[in-house]
């Protein structure tokens, strides 16, 4: 606590380099990391709901998320192909 108070009162904070905008809280990189963290928490809660509330075995939950991942990949690939065909790529 004393070291922190001295850091502030002696203005040692002025000698520290600021965080670059690339790693700032509002940057695209950090926003993407935040979205991935929120997604992982959603998946964790979904897994808990499937196994604890619905009584699905753990392997069944893994299979459901695996199939959802495959389905989402196919949908995103289809959308990518449709948009790519419209753009002439």
PDB file of C-alpha atoms in Angstrom:
ATOM      1  CA  UNK A   1       0.000   0.000   0.000  1.00  0.00           C
ATOM      2  CA  UNK A   2       2.811   2.381   0.908  1.00  0.00           C
ATOM      3  CA  UNK A   3       4.618   1.698  -2.376  1.00  0.00           C
ATOM      4  CA  UNK A   4       1.480   2.554  -4.334  1.00  0.00           C
ATOM      5  CA  UNK A   5       0.946   5.777  -2.378  1.00  0.00           C
ATOM      6  CA  UNK A   6       4.593   6.753  -2.982  1.00  0.00           C
ATOM      7  CA  UNK A   7       4.186   5.914  -6.675  1.00  0.00           C
ATOM      8  CA  UNK A   8       1.310   8.385  -6.891  1.00  0.00           C
ATOM      9  CA  UNK A   9       2.614  11.104  -4.595  1.00  0.00           C
ATOM     10  CA  UNK A  10       6.149  11.089  -6.092  1.00  0.00           C
ATOM     11  CA  UNK A  11       4.603  11.186  -9.580  1.00  0.00           C
ATOM     12  CA  UNK A  12       6.593   8.144 -10.700  1.00  0.00           C
ATOM     13  CA  UNK A  13       3.700   7.312 -13.011  1.00  0.00           C
ATOM     14  CA  UNK A  14       4.821  10.072 -15.384  1.00  0.00           C
ATOM     15  CA  UNK A  15       7.923   8.081 -16.364  1.00  0.00           C
ATOM     16  CA  UNK A  16       5.927   5.058 -17.548  1.00  0.00           C
ATOM     17  CA  UNK A  17       5.262   4.624 -21.269  1.00  0.00           C
ATOM     18  CA  UNK A  18       1.547   4.671 -22.105  1.00  0.00           C
ATOM     19  CA  UNK A  19      -0.078   1.583 -23.557  1.00  0.00           C
ATOM     20  CA  UNK A  20      -0.050   1.679 -27.350  1.00  0.00           C
ATOM     21  CA  UNK A  21      -3.398   2.108 -29.052  1.00  0.00           C
ATOM     22  CA  UNK A  22      -3.092  -1.420 -30.452  1.00  0.00           C
ATOM     23  CA  UNK A  23      -3.378  -2.855 -26.919  1.00  0.00           C
ATOM     24  CA  UNK A  24      -5.751  -0.213 -25.548  1.00  0.00           C
ATOM     25  CA  UNK A  25      -9.078  -1.305 -24.065  1.00  0.00           C
ATOM     26  CA  UNK A  26     -11.095   0.010 -27.022  1.00  0.00           C
ATOM     27  CA  UNK A  27      -8.856  -1.434 -29.757  1.00  0.00           C
ATOM     28  CA  UNK A  28     -10.102  -4.034 -32.215  1.00  0.00           C
ATOM     29  CA  UNK A  29      -7.694  -6.604 -30.754  1.00  0.00           C
ATOM     30  CA  UNK A  30      -8.939  -6.205 -27.187  1.00  0.00           C
ATOM     31  CA  UNK A  31     -12.583  -6.046 -28.273  1.00  0.00           C
ATOM     32  CA  UNK A  32     -12.102  -9.329 -30.140  1.00  0.00           C
ATOM     33  CA  UNK A  33     -10.453 -10.906 -27.118  1.00  0.00           C
ATOM     34  CA  UNK A  34     -13.359  -9.748 -24.961  1.00  0.00           C
ATOM     35  CA  UNK A  35     -15.861 -11.272 -27.393  1.00  0.00           C
ATOM     36  CA  UNK A  36     -13.967 -14.586 -27.376  1.00  0.00           C
ATOM     37  CA  UNK A  37     -13.942 -14.597 -23.575  1.00  0.00           C
ATOM     38  CA  UNK A  38     -17.694 -13.943 -23.474  1.00  0.00           C
ATOM     39  CA  UNK A  39     -18.232 -16.740 -26.005  1.00  0.00           C
ATOM     40  CA  UNK A  40     -16.187 -19.155 -23.904  1.00  0.00           C
ATOM     41  CA  UNK A  41     -18.239 -18.261 -20.829  1.00  0.00           C
ATOM     42  CA  UNK A  42     -21.453 -18.813 -22.793  1.00  0.00           C
ATOM     43  CA  UNK A  43     -20.207 -22.229 -23.916  1.00  0.00           C
ATOM     44  CA  UNK A  44     -19.243 -23.107 -20.338  1.00  0.00           C
ATOM     45  CA  UNK A  45     -22.699 -22.143 -19.040  1.00  0.00           C
ATOM     46  CA  UNK A  46     -24.340 -24.027 -21.910  1.00  0.00           C
ATOM     47  CA  UNK A  47     -22.315 -27.143 -21.102  1.00  0.00           C
ATOM     48  CA  UNK A  48     -23.303 -26.848 -17.437  1.00  0.00           C
ATOM     49  CA  UNK A  49     -26.967 -26.458 -18.363  1.00  0.00           C
ATOM     50  CA  UNK A  50     -26.905 -29.480 -20.663  1.00  0.00           C
ATOM     51  CA  UNK A  51     -25.128 -31.744 -18.183  1.00  0.00           C
ATOM     52  CA  UNK A  52     -26.589 -30.572 -14.863  1.00  0.00           C
ATOM     53  CA  UNK A  53     -30.125 -29.450 -15.686  1.00  0.00           C
ATOM     54  CA  UNK A  54     -30.997 -31.709 -18.611  1.00  0.00           C
ATOM     55  CA  UNK A  55     -28.938 -34.716 -17.482  1.00  0.00           C
ATOM     56  CA  UNK A  56     -27.143 -35.146 -20.809  1.00  0.00           C
ATOM     57  CA  UNK A  57     -23.840 -37.006 -20.412  1.00  0.00           C
ATOM     58  CA  UNK A  58     -20.641 -34.996 -20.838  1.00  0.00           C
ATOM     59  CA  UNK A  59     -19.816 -36.715 -24.124  1.00  0.00           C
ATOM     60  CA  UNK A  60     -23.292 -35.775 -25.399  1.00  0.00           C
ATOM     61  CA  UNK A  61     -22.674 -32.142 -24.577  1.00  0.00           C
ATOM     62  CA  UNK A  62     -19.332 -32.277 -26.390  1.00  0.00           C
ATOM     63  CA  UNK A  63     -21.024 -33.895 -29.379  1.00  0.00           C
ATOM     64  CA  UNK A  64     -23.739 -31.208 -29.439  1.00  0.00           C
ATOM     65  CA  UNK A  65     -21.175 -28.391 -29.376  1.00  0.00           C
ATOM     66  CA  UNK A  66     -19.072 -30.178 -32.003  1.00  0.00           C
ATOM     67  CA  UNK A  67     -22.062 -30.533 -34.331  1.00  0.00           C
ATOM     68  CA  UNK A  68     -23.027 -26.895 -33.712  1.00  0.00           C
ATOM     69  CA  UNK A  69     -19.485 -25.855 -34.621  1.00  0.00           C
ATOM     70  CA  UNK A  70     -19.574 -27.875 -37.839  1.00  0.00           C
ATOM     71  CA  UNK A  71     -22.988 -26.488 -38.762  1.00  0.00           C
ATOM     72  CA  UNK A  72     -21.903 -22.917 -38.085  1.00  0.00           C
ATOM     73  CA  UNK A  73     -18.776 -23.458 -40.192  1.00  0.00           C
ATOM     74  CA  UNK A  74     -20.874 -24.747 -43.087  1.00  0.00           C
ATOM     75  CA  UNK A  75     -23.250 -21.777 -42.843  1.00  0.00           C
ATOM     76  CA  UNK A  76     -20.376 -19.273 -42.715  1.00  0.00           C
ATOM     77  CA  UNK A  77     -18.702 -21.025 -45.673  1.00  0.00           C
ATOM     78  CA  UNK A  78     -21.928 -20.859 -47.670  1.00  0.00           C
ATOM     79  CA  UNK A  79     -22.392 -17.172 -46.873  1.00  0.00           C
ATOM     80  CA  UNK A  80     -18.751 -16.548 -47.827  1.00  0.00           C
ATOM     81  CA  UNK A  81     -19.261 -18.314 -51.167  1.00  0.00           C
ATOM     82  CA  UNK A  82     -22.440 -16.383 -51.905  1.00  0.00           C
ATOM     83  CA  UNK A  83     -20.814 -13.040 -51.063  1.00  0.00           C
ATOM     84  CA  UNK A  84     -17.673 -13.990 -52.993  1.00  0.00           C
ATOM     85  CA  UNK A  85     -19.719 -14.919 -56.073  1.00  0.00           C
ATOM     86  CA  UNK A  86     -21.571 -11.587 -55.926  1.00  0.00           C
ATOM     87  CA  UNK A  87     -18.297  -9.658 -55.694  1.00  0.00           C
ATOM     88  CA  UNK A  88     -16.670 -11.557 -58.552  1.00  0.00           C
ATOM     89  CA  UNK A  89     -13.872 -13.129 -56.500  1.00  0.00           C
TER      90      UNK A  89
END
